[in-house]
């Protein structure tokens, strides 16, 4: 039984590839910067976890040790100035460690791209491929197989969510003239088919192959086709020569759930035709049984997954906008720091399970229990300032897991029937959390404690807190009362 090592297991593709490899009978090891992020995934107890980053040579060496195949499924979507050099350095560490640990096959998922000048993010992906596949390997040395995919279409994918929100919201859509460029989308199930097959080749392969769906489309046709499949009116698309990539990325950030850094990366990749240059992949890996999934069918399958509340992974969970620089303020290391807390408690005869079920539905389609118009206005304000707003929604309407996204929050702590803590990823001058704790009290009563916690950054942070404090009285008190009322109603 081969040992397969997968980077990016908390990501959109990696989080779906791991269970597929397990179902095929492989032993799987994953690399995770924070092993706790994997606590709630269904396959956690079936894999070995190495904790560390791709910049940690010792962790990467341990990750590669004894592995036959290593999947390199990471790509930075950050807006940092040096992300290209960071990605190149990580790729070099991986090649060195994989070769030293006698890995036979390295598999890298890159992107379809034309020849010539590319956007920064697409150019970085190409450069990573060059580092991972430096030349002709020794017969018994490391071989690198690169798969170059176009837009991956599936429930929760960034490309699908961008198309979905643009088509859902806008009956008339101003767009750059390159909206007429041709792209070759591929269903996520077909992407996973090719990736999984790479671990089962008869011999290691050192080559690059394009993968894609059966047809190429203009980006305008992708949106029109989505609208038809979803039962919507087809949008009218106006190609405007004055709409630059920078303006277009701001527009995508405003109208879709994608943050500006991710919108910039996706918009940049659409400035050229991105279609398969050849179908040589057919000589190496046969198409899935029943053939490749065409784009309309991929859209239908994605919508069915969303309707059934069975989205396994999401781009948002895999794309943190920010990370906490310091521990939660209850930690003693915060002594001496300024902290603002809005804390409210209520006791109720509703059970902890009923209360947690209500609290666990927060955000997404359920909203925030009180004054939805105010929350929408605040979300729009965040979007206009370049933040994530409230459009990211949730991966699942009914369940939460560590690391899941809830609109502009991320689940930082979760203990069923006891605790839910959300960390804010909105644009604010400081750090913010929203926390719910449940505690049993005498007389079969449960105390619900709701805390809004804010650690300001400088004078701007303090001014922000005091400017929004007047709204807390009716927003947070109304939220807590509504949670208790709903729980009591469900327990009667």
mmCIF file of C-alpha atoms in Angstrom, residues 101-415:
data_model
loop_
_atom_site.group_PDB
_atom_site.id
_atom_site.type_symbol
_atom_site.label_atom_id
_atom_site.label_comp_id
_atom_site.label_asym_id
_atom_site.label_seq_id
_atom_site.Cartn_x
_atom_site.Cartn_y
_atom_site.Cartn_z
ATOM 1 C CA UNK A 101 13.606 11.424 0.981
ATOM 2 C CA UNK A 102 13.451 9.405 -2.279
ATOM 3 C CA UNK A 103 9.917 10.437 -3.262
ATOM 4 C CA UNK A 104 9.156 8.896 -6.637
ATOM 5 C CA UNK A 105 6.366 11.140 -7.921
ATOM 6 C CA UNK A 106 5.587 14.793 -7.234
ATOM 7 C CA UNK A 107 2.228 16.070 -8.554
ATOM 8 C CA UNK A 108 1.531 19.785 -8.979
ATOM 9 C CA UNK A 109 -1.787 21.367 -9.957
ATOM 10 C CA UNK A 110 -1.110 24.512 -11.974
ATOM 11 C CA UNK A 111 -3.231 26.625 -14.309
ATOM 12 C CA UNK A 112 -3.835 26.766 -18.040
ATOM 13 C CA UNK A 113 -2.066 29.777 -19.500
ATOM 14 C CA UNK A 114 -1.040 31.183 -22.877
ATOM 15 C CA UNK A 115 2.474 32.059 -23.923
ATOM 16 C CA UNK A 116 3.694 35.584 -23.273
ATOM 17 C CA UNK A 117 3.096 38.063 -20.476
ATOM 18 C CA UNK A 118 0.968 36.798 -17.598
ATOM 19 C CA UNK A 119 -0.638 38.243 -14.485
ATOM 20 C CA UNK A 120 1.468 38.115 -11.321
ATOM 21 C CA UNK A 121 -0.424 35.232 -9.771
ATOM 22 C CA UNK A 122 -0.512 33.153 -12.963
ATOM 23 C CA UNK A 123 3.167 33.879 -13.576
ATOM 24 C CA UNK A 124 3.918 32.745 -10.033
ATOM 25 C CA UNK A 125 2.130 29.446 -10.607
ATOM 26 C CA UNK A 126 4.146 28.895 -13.767
ATOM 27 C CA UNK A 127 7.374 29.717 -11.935
ATOM 28 C CA UNK A 128 6.533 27.248 -9.162
ATOM 29 C CA UNK A 129 6.092 24.589 -11.838
ATOM 30 C CA UNK A 130 9.528 25.395 -13.252
ATOM 31 C CA UNK A 131 11.062 24.992 -9.794
ATOM 32 C CA UNK A 132 9.255 21.729 -9.120
ATOM 33 C CA UNK A 133 10.177 20.302 -12.528
ATOM 34 C CA UNK A 134 13.745 21.532 -13.123
ATOM 35 C CA UNK A 135 14.762 19.155 -15.921
ATOM 36 C CA UNK A 136 15.280 15.529 -16.915
ATOM 37 C CA UNK A 137 15.410 13.448 -13.724
ATOM 38 C CA UNK A 138 17.521 10.414 -12.969
ATOM 39 C CA UNK A 139 15.645 7.183 -13.748
ATOM 40 C CA UNK A 140 15.279 6.432 -10.035
ATOM 41 C CA UNK A 141 15.034 10.074 -8.939
ATOM 42 C CA UNK A 142 12.187 12.474 -8.346
ATOM 43 C CA UNK A 143 9.727 12.879 -11.220
ATOM 44 C CA UNK A 144 7.278 15.803 -11.379
ATOM 45 C CA UNK A 145 3.910 15.574 -13.098
ATOM 46 C CA UNK A 146 2.231 18.948 -13.652
ATOM 47 C CA UNK A 147 -1.471 19.184 -14.460
ATOM 48 C CA UNK A 148 -2.609 22.551 -15.830
ATOM 49 C CA UNK A 149 -6.309 23.176 -15.242
ATOM 50 C CA UNK A 150 -8.616 26.008 -16.225
ATOM 51 C CA UNK A 151 -11.487 27.312 -14.100
ATOM 52 C CA UNK A 152 -12.504 24.590 -11.652
ATOM 53 C CA UNK A 153 -16.300 24.443 -11.427
ATOM 54 C CA UNK A 154 -17.881 22.897 -8.384
ATOM 55 C CA UNK A 155 -19.906 23.763 -5.316
ATOM 56 C CA UNK A 156 -17.817 26.124 -3.212
ATOM 57 C CA UNK A 157 -15.083 26.817 -5.788
ATOM 58 C CA UNK A 158 -13.960 30.425 -6.162
ATOM 59 C CA UNK A 159 -14.529 30.408 -9.928
ATOM 60 C CA UNK A 160 -18.053 29.036 -9.576
ATOM 61 C CA UNK A 161 -18.949 31.482 -6.797
ATOM 62 C CA UNK A 162 -17.750 34.424 -8.871
ATOM 63 C CA UNK A 163 -19.859 33.329 -11.861
ATOM 64 C CA UNK A 164 -22.845 32.546 -9.633
ATOM 65 C CA UNK A 165 -22.951 35.871 -7.831
ATOM 66 C CA UNK A 166 -22.328 37.957 -10.928
ATOM 67 C CA UNK A 167 -25.146 36.150 -12.735
ATOM 68 C CA UNK A 168 -27.548 36.132 -9.770
ATOM 69 C CA UNK A 169 -27.204 39.818 -8.945
ATOM 70 C CA UNK A 170 -26.806 41.688 -12.201
ATOM 71 C CA UNK A 171 -29.360 41.665 -15.053
ATOM 72 C CA UNK A 172 -27.086 44.051 -16.968
ATOM 73 C CA UNK A 173 -23.392 43.553 -16.505
ATOM 74 C CA UNK A 174 -20.606 45.927 -17.506
ATOM 75 C CA UNK A 175 -17.513 43.845 -18.205
ATOM 76 C CA UNK A 176 -14.010 44.213 -19.658
ATOM 77 C CA UNK A 177 -13.677 43.484 -23.358
ATOM 78 C CA UNK A 178 -11.688 40.334 -22.524
ATOM 79 C CA UNK A 179 -14.951 38.864 -21.201
ATOM 80 C CA UNK A 180 -15.079 37.511 -24.768
ATOM 81 C CA UNK A 181 -11.852 35.554 -24.247
ATOM 82 C CA UNK A 182 -12.163 31.778 -24.299
ATOM 83 C CA UNK A 183 -11.648 29.648 -21.205
ATOM 84 C CA UNK A 184 -11.936 25.888 -20.772
ATOM 85 C CA UNK A 185 -13.605 25.073 -17.443
ATOM 86 C CA UNK A 186 -13.291 21.690 -15.780
ATOM 87 C CA UNK A 187 -15.652 20.113 -13.265
ATOM 88 C CA UNK A 188 -14.132 19.551 -9.846
ATOM 89 C CA UNK A 189 -15.004 15.843 -10.066
ATOM 90 C CA UNK A 190 -12.926 15.540 -13.258
ATOM 91 C CA UNK A 191 -10.039 17.456 -11.686
ATOM 92 C CA UNK A 192 -10.076 14.997 -8.785
ATOM 93 C CA UNK A 193 -10.261 12.076 -11.218
ATOM 94 C CA UNK A 194 -7.022 13.131 -12.909
ATOM 95 C CA UNK A 195 -5.277 13.959 -9.637
ATOM 96 C CA UNK A 196 -6.152 10.656 -7.972
ATOM 97 C CA UNK A 197 -5.037 8.712 -11.029
ATOM 98 C CA UNK A 198 -1.578 10.291 -10.746
ATOM 99 C CA UNK A 199 -0.935 8.208 -7.619
ATOM 100 C CA UNK A 200 -1.716 4.982 -9.478
ATOM 101 C CA UNK A 201 0.455 5.267 -12.592
ATOM 102 C CA UNK A 202 2.578 2.242 -13.454
ATOM 103 C CA UNK A 203 5.764 4.316 -13.408
ATOM 104 C CA UNK A 204 6.686 7.872 -12.348
ATOM 105 C CA UNK A 205 6.150 10.557 -14.991
ATOM 106 C CA UNK A 206 8.086 13.780 -15.552
ATOM 107 C CA UNK A 207 5.920 15.880 -17.879
ATOM 108 C CA UNK A 208 3.290 18.625 -18.109
ATOM 109 C CA UNK A 209 -0.276 18.010 -19.273
ATOM 110 C CA UNK A 210 -3.289 20.237 -19.833
ATOM 111 C CA UNK A 211 -6.624 19.140 -18.382
ATOM 112 C CA UNK A 212 -10.016 20.651 -19.075
ATOM 113 C CA UNK A 213 -13.643 19.965 -19.831
ATOM 114 C CA UNK A 214 -14.899 18.890 -23.252
ATOM 115 C CA UNK A 215 -15.518 22.457 -24.542
ATOM 116 C CA UNK A 216 -14.170 25.990 -24.325
ATOM 117 C CA UNK A 217 -16.462 28.974 -23.709
ATOM 118 C CA UNK A 218 -16.181 32.726 -23.583
ATOM 119 C CA UNK A 219 -16.495 34.036 -20.063
ATOM 120 C CA UNK A 220 -19.688 35.802 -21.132
ATOM 121 C CA UNK A 221 -21.094 32.433 -22.244
ATOM 122 C CA UNK A 222 -20.200 30.931 -18.862
ATOM 123 C CA UNK A 223 -22.408 33.483 -17.138
ATOM 124 C CA UNK A 224 -25.245 33.119 -19.632
ATOM 125 C CA UNK A 225 -25.117 29.325 -19.372
ATOM 126 C CA UNK A 226 -25.136 29.479 -15.588
ATOM 127 C CA UNK A 227 -28.246 31.682 -15.693
ATOM 128 C CA UNK A 228 -30.058 29.223 -17.978
ATOM 129 C CA UNK A 229 -29.204 26.218 -15.799
ATOM 130 C CA UNK A 230 -30.170 28.095 -12.618
ATOM 131 C CA UNK A 231 -33.490 29.176 -14.129
ATOM 132 C CA UNK A 232 -32.556 32.850 -14.209
ATOM 133 C CA UNK A 233 -32.883 35.470 -16.881
ATOM 134 C CA UNK A 234 -29.714 35.619 -18.962
ATOM 135 C CA UNK A 235 -27.688 38.742 -18.112
ATOM 136 C CA UNK A 236 -26.975 41.302 -20.786
ATOM 137 C CA UNK A 237 -23.231 41.753 -20.911
ATOM 138 C CA UNK A 238 -21.640 44.950 -22.179
ATOM 139 C CA UNK A 239 -17.961 44.717 -23.024
ATOM 140 C CA UNK A 240 -16.371 48.057 -22.082
ATOM 141 C CA UNK A 241 -12.817 48.798 -23.286
ATOM 142 C CA UNK A 242 -12.293 51.305 -20.457
ATOM 143 C CA UNK A 243 -12.835 48.726 -17.687
ATOM 144 C CA UNK A 244 -9.269 47.868 -16.697
ATOM 145 C CA UNK A 245 -8.300 44.706 -14.758
ATOM 146 C CA UNK A 246 -7.857 46.817 -11.624
ATOM 147 C CA UNK A 247 -11.324 48.347 -11.931
ATOM 148 C CA UNK A 248 -12.788 44.958 -12.802
ATOM 149 C CA UNK A 249 -11.270 43.358 -9.695
ATOM 150 C CA UNK A 250 -12.827 46.096 -7.534
ATOM 151 C CA UNK A 251 -16.164 45.443 -9.239
ATOM 152 C CA UNK A 252 -15.894 41.683 -8.648
ATOM 153 C CA UNK A 253 -14.937 42.310 -5.007
ATOM 154 C CA UNK A 254 -18.018 44.494 -4.514
ATOM 155 C CA UNK A 255 -20.586 42.229 -6.179
ATOM 156 C CA UNK A 256 -19.283 38.758 -5.228
ATOM 157 C CA UNK A 257 -18.065 37.165 -1.967
ATOM 158 C CA UNK A 258 -14.453 37.189 -3.163
ATOM 159 C CA UNK A 259 -12.065 39.485 -1.272
ATOM 160 C CA UNK A 260 -10.044 41.926 -3.323
ATOM 161 C CA UNK A 261 -6.830 39.865 -3.337
ATOM 162 C CA UNK A 262 -8.595 36.779 -4.686
ATOM 163 C CA UNK A 263 -10.689 38.817 -7.142
ATOM 164 C CA UNK A 264 -7.490 40.397 -8.473
ATOM 165 C CA UNK A 265 -5.899 36.973 -9.012
ATOM 166 C CA UNK A 266 -8.931 35.536 -10.809
ATOM 167 C CA UNK A 267 -9.574 38.615 -12.942
ATOM 168 C CA UNK A 268 -5.900 38.722 -13.913
ATOM 169 C CA UNK A 269 -6.055 35.139 -15.158
ATOM 170 C CA UNK A 270 -8.952 35.991 -17.499
ATOM 171 C CA UNK A 271 -7.077 38.548 -19.580
ATOM 172 C CA UNK A 272 -6.001 35.868 -22.050
ATOM 173 C CA UNK A 273 -7.467 32.801 -23.694
ATOM 174 C CA UNK A 274 -6.903 29.882 -21.311
ATOM 175 C CA UNK A 275 -7.661 26.695 -23.233
ATOM 176 C CA UNK A 276 -6.034 23.304 -23.548
ATOM 177 C CA UNK A 277 -3.059 23.327 -25.903
ATOM 178 C CA UNK A 278 -3.271 19.569 -26.437
ATOM 179 C CA UNK A 279 -5.140 16.482 -25.275
ATOM 180 C CA UNK A 280 -2.029 14.402 -24.574
ATOM 181 C CA UNK A 281 -3.446 13.643 -21.135
ATOM 182 C CA UNK A 282 -5.639 11.015 -22.843
ATOM 183 C CA UNK A 283 -2.490 8.989 -23.540
ATOM 184 C CA UNK A 284 -1.605 8.908 -19.840
ATOM 185 C CA UNK A 285 -4.942 8.901 -17.987
ATOM 186 C CA UNK A 286 -8.246 7.787 -19.465
ATOM 187 C CA UNK A 287 -11.240 10.084 -19.099
ATOM 188 C CA UNK A 288 -13.732 9.270 -16.313
ATOM 189 C CA UNK A 289 -16.331 6.593 -16.931
ATOM 190 C CA UNK A 290 -19.109 8.265 -18.862
ATOM 191 C CA UNK A 291 -16.776 10.950 -20.214
ATOM 192 C CA UNK A 292 -15.851 14.418 -19.027
ATOM 193 C CA UNK A 293 -18.499 16.635 -17.453
ATOM 194 C CA UNK A 294 -19.478 19.553 -19.665
ATOM 195 C CA UNK A 295 -19.884 22.973 -18.085
ATOM 196 C CA UNK A 296 -23.742 23.044 -17.941
ATOM 197 C CA UNK A 297 -23.746 19.693 -16.141
ATOM 198 C CA UNK A 298 -20.998 20.875 -13.773
ATOM 199 C CA UNK A 299 -23.167 23.890 -12.883
ATOM 200 C CA UNK A 300 -26.211 21.689 -12.333
ATOM 201 C CA UNK A 301 -24.264 19.336 -10.062
ATOM 202 C CA UNK A 302 -22.857 22.256 -8.078
ATOM 203 C CA UNK A 303 -26.306 23.769 -7.572
ATOM 204 C CA UNK A 304 -27.670 20.391 -6.463
ATOM 205 C CA UNK A 305 -24.892 20.113 -3.866
ATOM 206 C CA UNK A 306 -25.706 23.580 -2.535
ATOM 207 C CA UNK A 307 -29.442 22.838 -2.401
ATOM 208 C CA UNK A 308 -28.767 19.571 -0.553
ATOM 209 C CA UNK A 309 -26.493 21.366 1.947
ATOM 210 C CA UNK A 310 -23.674 18.924 1.147
ATOM 211 C CA UNK A 311 -20.772 21.170 0.106
ATOM 212 C CA UNK A 312 -17.614 19.369 1.292
ATOM 213 C CA UNK A 313 -15.102 22.196 0.955
ATOM 214 C CA UNK A 314 -15.224 25.893 0.125
ATOM 215 C CA UNK A 315 -12.793 28.420 -1.285
ATOM 216 C CA UNK A 316 -13.600 30.699 1.685
ATOM 217 C CA UNK A 317 -12.541 28.162 4.303
ATOM 218 C CA UNK A 318 -9.277 27.682 2.423
ATOM 219 C CA UNK A 319 -8.645 31.407 1.944
ATOM 220 C CA UNK A 320 -8.192 33.182 5.287
ATOM 221 C CA UNK A 321 -8.336 36.933 4.921
ATOM 222 C CA UNK A 322 -6.470 37.455 8.159
ATOM 223 C CA UNK A 323 -5.175 35.517 11.110
ATOM 224 C CA UNK A 324 -5.120 36.502 14.769
ATOM 225 C CA UNK A 325 -1.807 38.059 15.634
ATOM 226 C CA UNK A 326 -2.286 37.336 19.348
ATOM 227 C CA UNK A 327 -4.409 35.034 21.531
ATOM 228 C CA UNK A 328 -7.926 35.812 22.661
ATOM 229 C CA UNK A 329 -8.026 38.594 25.271
ATOM 230 C CA UNK A 330 -8.897 36.182 28.100
ATOM 231 C CA UNK A 331 -5.297 34.960 27.861
ATOM 232 C CA UNK A 332 -3.082 36.419 30.629
ATOM 233 C CA UNK A 333 -0.605 37.634 28.004
ATOM 234 C CA UNK A 334 -3.099 40.381 27.296
ATOM 235 C CA UNK A 335 -2.563 42.009 30.704
ATOM 236 C CA UNK A 336 -2.221 45.729 30.249
ATOM 237 C CA UNK A 337 -3.829 45.818 26.788
ATOM 238 C CA UNK A 338 -6.988 47.845 26.160
ATOM 239 C CA UNK A 339 -9.969 45.568 25.615
ATOM 240 C CA UNK A 340 -13.595 46.485 25.050
ATOM 241 C CA UNK A 341 -16.217 43.857 25.888
ATOM 242 C CA UNK A 342 -19.976 43.936 25.458
ATOM 243 C CA UNK A 343 -21.216 41.038 27.604
ATOM 244 C CA UNK A 344 -24.816 39.970 28.096
ATOM 245 C CA UNK A 345 -26.318 36.903 29.787
ATOM 246 C CA UNK A 346 -29.729 35.284 30.066
ATOM 247 C CA UNK A 347 -31.011 32.182 31.797
ATOM 248 C CA UNK A 348 -33.583 29.952 30.181
ATOM 249 C CA UNK A 349 -35.305 26.611 30.623
ATOM 250 C CA UNK A 350 -34.410 25.722 27.034
ATOM 251 C CA UNK A 351 -31.820 22.953 26.863
ATOM 252 C CA UNK A 352 -28.198 23.487 25.831
ATOM 253 C CA UNK A 353 -28.762 21.381 22.715
ATOM 254 C CA UNK A 354 -31.709 23.512 21.545
ATOM 255 C CA UNK A 355 -29.787 26.711 22.267
ATOM 256 C CA UNK A 356 -26.721 25.515 20.408
ATOM 257 C CA UNK A 357 -28.805 24.495 17.396
ATOM 258 C CA UNK A 358 -30.119 28.053 17.155
ATOM 259 C CA UNK A 359 -26.718 29.665 17.720
ATOM 260 C CA UNK A 360 -25.137 27.295 15.197
ATOM 261 C CA UNK A 361 -27.405 28.643 12.440
ATOM 262 C CA UNK A 362 -25.968 32.155 12.751
ATOM 263 C CA UNK A 363 -25.108 34.000 9.554
ATOM 264 C CA UNK A 364 -25.652 32.961 5.966
ATOM 265 C CA UNK A 365 -29.300 32.625 5.011
ATOM 266 C CA UNK A 366 -30.410 32.725 8.676
ATOM 267 C CA UNK A 367 -28.798 36.088 9.356
ATOM 268 C CA UNK A 368 -28.167 37.459 12.836
ATOM 269 C CA UNK A 369 -31.559 37.078 14.511
ATOM 270 C CA UNK A 370 -32.325 40.811 14.677
ATOM 271 C CA UNK A 371 -32.344 43.942 12.454
ATOM 272 C CA UNK A 372 -31.232 42.314 9.167
ATOM 273 C CA UNK A 373 -31.226 45.634 7.305
ATOM 274 C CA UNK A 374 -28.578 47.072 9.654
ATOM 275 C CA UNK A 375 -26.382 44.008 9.167
ATOM 276 C CA UNK A 376 -26.729 44.317 5.386
ATOM 277 C CA UNK A 377 -25.745 47.996 5.514
ATOM 278 C CA UNK A 378 -22.714 47.161 7.648
ATOM 279 C CA UNK A 379 -21.774 44.391 5.215
ATOM 280 C CA UNK A 380 -22.012 46.771 2.276
ATOM 281 C CA UNK A 381 -19.832 49.294 4.095
ATOM 282 C CA UNK A 382 -17.215 46.600 4.626
ATOM 283 C CA UNK A 383 -17.348 45.621 0.955
ATOM 284 C CA UNK A 384 -16.959 49.243 -0.172
ATOM 285 C CA UNK A 385 -13.842 49.500 1.971
ATOM 286 C CA UNK A 386 -12.339 46.396 0.341
ATOM 287 C CA UNK A 387 -13.425 43.896 2.996
ATOM 288 C CA UNK A 388 -15.209 40.581 2.644
ATOM 289 C CA UNK A 389 -18.672 41.808 3.623
ATOM 290 C CA UNK A 390 -21.501 39.371 4.304
ATOM 291 C CA UNK A 391 -21.560 37.629 0.916
ATOM 292 C CA UNK A 392 -19.315 34.670 1.741
ATOM 293 C CA UNK A 393 -22.160 32.931 3.520
ATOM 294 C CA UNK A 394 -21.536 29.480 4.967
ATOM 295 C CA UNK A 395 -20.289 26.154 3.626
ATOM 296 C CA UNK A 396 -23.265 24.435 5.260
ATOM 297 C CA UNK A 397 -26.578 25.812 6.456
ATOM 298 C CA UNK A 398 -26.871 23.271 9.281
ATOM 299 C CA UNK A 399 -23.387 22.409 10.550
ATOM 300 C CA UNK A 400 -20.207 24.219 11.548
ATOM 301 C CA UNK A 401 -16.606 23.043 11.851
ATOM 302 C CA UNK A 402 -13.409 24.655 13.063
ATOM 303 C CA UNK A 403 -12.082 27.040 10.429
ATOM 304 C CA UNK A 404 -15.430 27.379 8.653
ATOM 305 C CA UNK A 405 -16.424 30.778 7.319
ATOM 306 C CA UNK A 406 -19.609 32.480 8.493
ATOM 307 C CA UNK A 407 -19.965 35.617 6.346
ATOM 308 C CA UNK A 408 -17.188 37.926 7.634
ATOM 309 C CA UNK A 409 -16.417 35.652 10.584
ATOM 310 C CA UNK A 410 -14.337 32.500 10.924
ATOM 311 C CA UNK A 411 -15.012 29.753 13.459
ATOM 312 C CA UNK A 412 -12.101 29.940 15.903
ATOM 313 C CA UNK A 413 -13.430 27.739 18.720
ATOM 314 C CA UNK A 414 -16.281 25.260 18.761
ATOM 315 C CA UNK A 415 -17.476 22.839 21.425
#
